[in-house]
CSV table of C-alpha atoms and ligand atoms in Angstrom, one decimal:
chain,number,residue,atom,x,y,z
A,242,MET,CA,1.3,-40.7,26.2
A,243,GLY,CA,3.2,-44.4,25.7
A,244,GLN,CA,6.6,-44.2,27.2
A,245,LYS,CA,8.2,-44.5,24.0
A,246,GLY,CA,6.6,-42.1,22.6
A,247,ARG,CA,7.4,-39.3,25.6
A,248,GLU,CA,10.8,-40.2,25.3
A,249,ILE,CA,11.5,-39.4,22.3
A,250,VAL,CA,10.4,-36.0,23.2
A,251,LYS,CA,14.2,-34.0,23.9
A,252,MET,CA,13.1,-30.5,25.3
A,253,ASP,CA,10.7,-29.2,28.2
A,254,VAL,CA,7.2,-30.8,27.7
A,255,ASP,CA,5.5,-28.0,29.1
A,256,GLU,CA,7.3,-26.0,27.1
A,257,LEU,CA,5.9,-27.5,24.0
A,258,ILE,CA,2.4,-27.7,26.0
A,259,ASN,CA,2.6,-24.6,26.2
A,260,LEU,CA,3.8,-23.2,22.8
A,261,LEU,CA,1.5,-25.3,21.1
A,262,ASN,CA,-1.2,-24.3,22.8
A,263,ARG,CA,-0.6,-20.4,21.4
A,264,ALA,CA,-0.1,-21.6,18.3
A,265,PHE,CA,-4.0,-23.5,18.9
A,266,SER,CA,-5.6,-20.6,20.1
A,267,ASP,CA,-4.1,-18.3,17.3
A,268,GLU,CA,-5.7,-21.3,14.5
A,269,TRP,CA,-9.4,-20.6,16.6
A,270,LEU,CA,-8.7,-16.3,15.9
A,271,ALA,CA,-8.0,-16.5,12.7
A,272,TYR,CA,-11.4,-19.8,12.1
A,273,TYR,CA,-12.9,-17.4,13.0
A,274,GLN,CA,-11.8,-14.3,11.2
A,275,TYR,CA,-11.5,-15.8,7.6
A,276,TRP,CA,-15.6,-17.5,8.6
A,277,ILE,CA,-17.2,-14.1,9.5
A,278,GLY,CA,-15.2,-12.2,6.6
A,279,SER,CA,-16.4,-14.9,4.5
A,280,LYS,CA,-19.7,-13.2,5.7
A,281,ILE,CA,-19.8,-10.0,6.1
A,282,VAL,CA,-17.3,-8.9,2.7
A,283,LYS,CA,-18.2,-6.7,0.5
A,284,GLY,CA,-16.4,-5.0,-3.0
A,285,PRO,CA,-15.9,-6.3,-6.2
A,286,MET,CA,-14.5,-10.5,-6.7
A,287,LYS,CA,-16.6,-11.2,-3.7
A,288,ASP,CA,-17.8,-14.8,-4.2
A,289,ALA,CA,-13.5,-15.3,-5.0
A,290,VAL,CA,-12.7,-13.8,-2.0
A,291,ILE,CA,-15.7,-15.7,0.2
A,292,ALA,CA,-14.2,-18.8,-1.9
A,293,GLU,CA,-10.5,-18.0,-0.3
A,294,LEU,CA,-12.0,-16.9,2.3
A,295,THR,CA,-14.1,-20.3,3.5
A,296,LEU,CA,-11.7,-22.8,2.4
A,297,HIS,CA,-8.5,-21.1,4.8
A,298,ALA,CA,-11.6,-20.6,7.5
A,299,THR,CA,-12.7,-25.0,7.0
A,300,GLU,CA,-8.6,-25.3,7.0
A,301,GLU,CA,-7.3,-22.7,10.2
A,302,LEU,CA,-10.2,-25.7,12.2
A,303,GLY,CA,-7.7,-27.8,10.7
A,304,HIS,CA,-5.0,-27.7,11.6
A,305,ALA,CA,-6.5,-26.6,15.4
A,306,GLN,CA,-7.1,-30.0,15.2
A,307,LEU,CA,-4.1,-31.4,14.5
A,308,LEU,CA,-2.5,-29.9,17.3
A,309,SER,CA,-4.9,-30.0,20.1
A,310,THR,CA,-4.2,-34.0,18.9
A,311,ARG,CA,-0.6,-33.0,20.1
A,312,ILE,CA,-0.8,-31.5,23.5
A,313,ILE,CA,-3.1,-34.4,24.9
A,314,GLN,CA,-0.4,-37.2,23.4
A,315,LEU,CA,2.1,-34.6,25.0
A,316,GLY,CA,-0.4,-35.3,28.0
A,317,GLY,CA,-1.9,-31.4,28.1
A,318,VAL,CA,-4.9,-29.9,28.1
A,319,PRO,CA,-5.8,-27.7,24.8
A,320,VAL,CA,-7.4,-24.0,25.7
A,321,LEU,CA,-10.9,-24.8,27.2
A,322,SER,CA,-12.4,-21.2,26.9
A,323,PRO,CA,-12.6,-19.3,23.8
A,324,GLU,CA,-10.7,-16.0,26.9
A,325,GLU,CA,-7.7,-17.9,27.2
A,326,TRP,CA,-6.9,-17.4,23.3
A,327,PHE,CA,-7.3,-14.0,23.8
A,328,LYS,CA,-4.4,-14.4,26.6
A,329,LYS,CA,-2.4,-16.7,25.0
A,330,SER,CA,-2.6,-16.1,21.1
A,331,ASN,CA,0.9,-14.2,19.6
A,332,CYS,CA,-0.5,-13.1,16.9
A,333,GLY,CA,-4.4,-11.6,18.1
A,334,TYR,CA,-7.7,-11.1,16.2
A,335,ALA,CA,-8.2,-7.9,14.0
A,336,THR,CA,-11.5,-7.1,13.4
A,337,PRO,CA,-12.7,-7.2,10.3
A,338,ASP,CA,-14.2,-3.1,10.8
A,339,ASN,CA,-14.1,-2.4,7.7
A,340,PRO,CA,-16.3,-5.5,4.8
A,341,TYR,CA,-13.7,-3.7,1.7
A,342,VAL,CA,-12.9,-7.1,0.1
A,343,GLU,CA,-8.6,-5.5,0.0
A,344,GLU,CA,-8.9,-4.4,3.6
A,345,ILE,CA,-10.6,-7.5,4.5
A,346,LEU,CA,-7.1,-9.3,2.8
A,347,ASN,CA,-4.7,-7.6,4.4
A,348,GLN,CA,-5.9,-7.7,7.6
A,349,ASN,CA,-6.1,-11.8,6.9
A,350,ILE,CA,-2.5,-10.9,4.4
A,351,LYS,CA,-1.2,-10.0,8.5
A,352,GLY,CA,-2.5,-13.0,9.3
A,353,GLU,CA,-1.2,-15.2,7.8
A,354,GLN,CA,2.6,-13.5,7.7
A,355,CYS,CA,2.4,-13.9,11.4
A,356,ALA,CA,1.3,-16.9,11.7
A,357,ILE,CA,4.3,-18.1,9.3
A,358,ARG,CA,7.0,-15.7,11.8
A,359,ILE,CA,5.6,-18.1,15.1
A,360,TYR,CA,5.6,-21.7,12.8
A,361,SER,CA,9.0,-20.5,11.9
A,362,GLU,CA,10.3,-19.8,15.1
A,363,MET,CA,8.4,-24.0,16.7
A,364,LEU,CA,10.1,-25.5,13.6
A,365,ASP,CA,13.2,-24.1,14.9
A,366,ILE,CA,12.7,-24.7,18.9
A,367,THR,CA,11.8,-28.5,18.2
A,368,ARG,CA,14.0,-29.9,15.7
A,369,SER,CA,16.3,-30.9,17.4
A,370,GLY,CA,13.7,-31.5,21.0
A,371,ASP,CA,10.9,-32.7,19.5
A,372,PRO,CA,11.1,-34.6,15.3
A,373,VAL,CA,6.8,-35.7,15.8
A,374,THR,CA,5.6,-32.2,16.0
A,375,TYR,CA,8.5,-30.6,14.2
A,376,ASN,CA,7.1,-32.0,11.2
A,377,LEU,CA,3.0,-31.9,12.1
A,378,ILE,CA,4.2,-28.1,12.5
A,379,LEU,CA,5.9,-28.3,8.9
A,380,GLN,CA,3.1,-29.5,7.4
A,381,ILE,CA,0.7,-26.9,8.7
A,382,LEU,CA,2.7,-24.0,8.2
A,383,SER,CA,2.9,-25.6,4.6
A,384,GLN,CA,-0.5,-24.2,4.9
A,385,GLU,CA,-0.2,-21.0,6.1
A,386,VAL,CA,2.3,-19.8,2.7
A,387,GLU,CA,-0.1,-20.8,0.7
A,388,HIS,CA,-3.0,-18.5,2.7
A,389,GLU,CA,-0.3,-16.1,2.5
A,390,GLU,CA,-0.1,-17.1,-1.4
A,391,ASP,CA,-3.2,-16.6,-2.9
A,392,LEU,CA,-4.5,-14.1,-1.0
A,393,THR,CA,-1.6,-11.9,-2.0
A,394,ALA,CA,-2.9,-13.5,-5.5
A,395,LEU,CA,-6.7,-12.5,-5.0
A,396,LYS,CA,-5.3,-8.7,-4.0
A,397,GLU,CA,-3.3,-8.6,-7.1
A,398,ASP,CA,-6.4,-9.5,-9.2
A,399,LEU,CA,-8.0,-6.7,-7.4
A,400,GLU,CA,-5.4,-4.2,-8.5
A,401,LEU,CA,-5.6,-5.2,-11.9
A,402,MET,CA,-8.6,-5.1,-12.4
A,403,LEU,CA,-9.3,-1.3,-10.5
A,404,GLU,CA,-6.5,-0.4,-13.0
A,405,ARG,CA,-7.8,-1.1,-15.9
A,406,LYS,CA,-11.5,0.6,-14.8
A,407,ARG,CA,-9.4,3.4,-14.4
B,150,FE2,FE1,-3.2,-22.7,10.6
B,151,FE2,FE1,-3.9,-20.0,7.2
């Protein structure tokens, strides 16, 4: 990393890299949870749900990309092995044992709520310590907020539709 780029970081760089790697692990697990969910999901409104899950998968992978770039800029090494994802992850992985649309939506809504909580904490930590990371996290957090909103809207539509049929 360039000297000036390093000088503007006013916090413990190893600590920062560790936080970024934890979030990086979360993103890979979130990516796979969405990706595999989009393949196995079943039930009413399946097509709309598949479209949303597929889009979110792509965006989580984009977040992993952004985080890895920043980790490398800071002189760190992004997590090298999938086994490490589970050890470092904040939000973990919810296995989609039940492929019913509502279950899949609930699992992913929980995941987004965890991501929002973690990124909000990271904003507080980086606000004065590292403006570049702060800006990056803000960008990712905005998308996680959209994700939670999109999934919640789908769940509401699903519930309305099921109520009408009763
Ligand atoms: Fe993400
Ligand atoms: Fe997300």
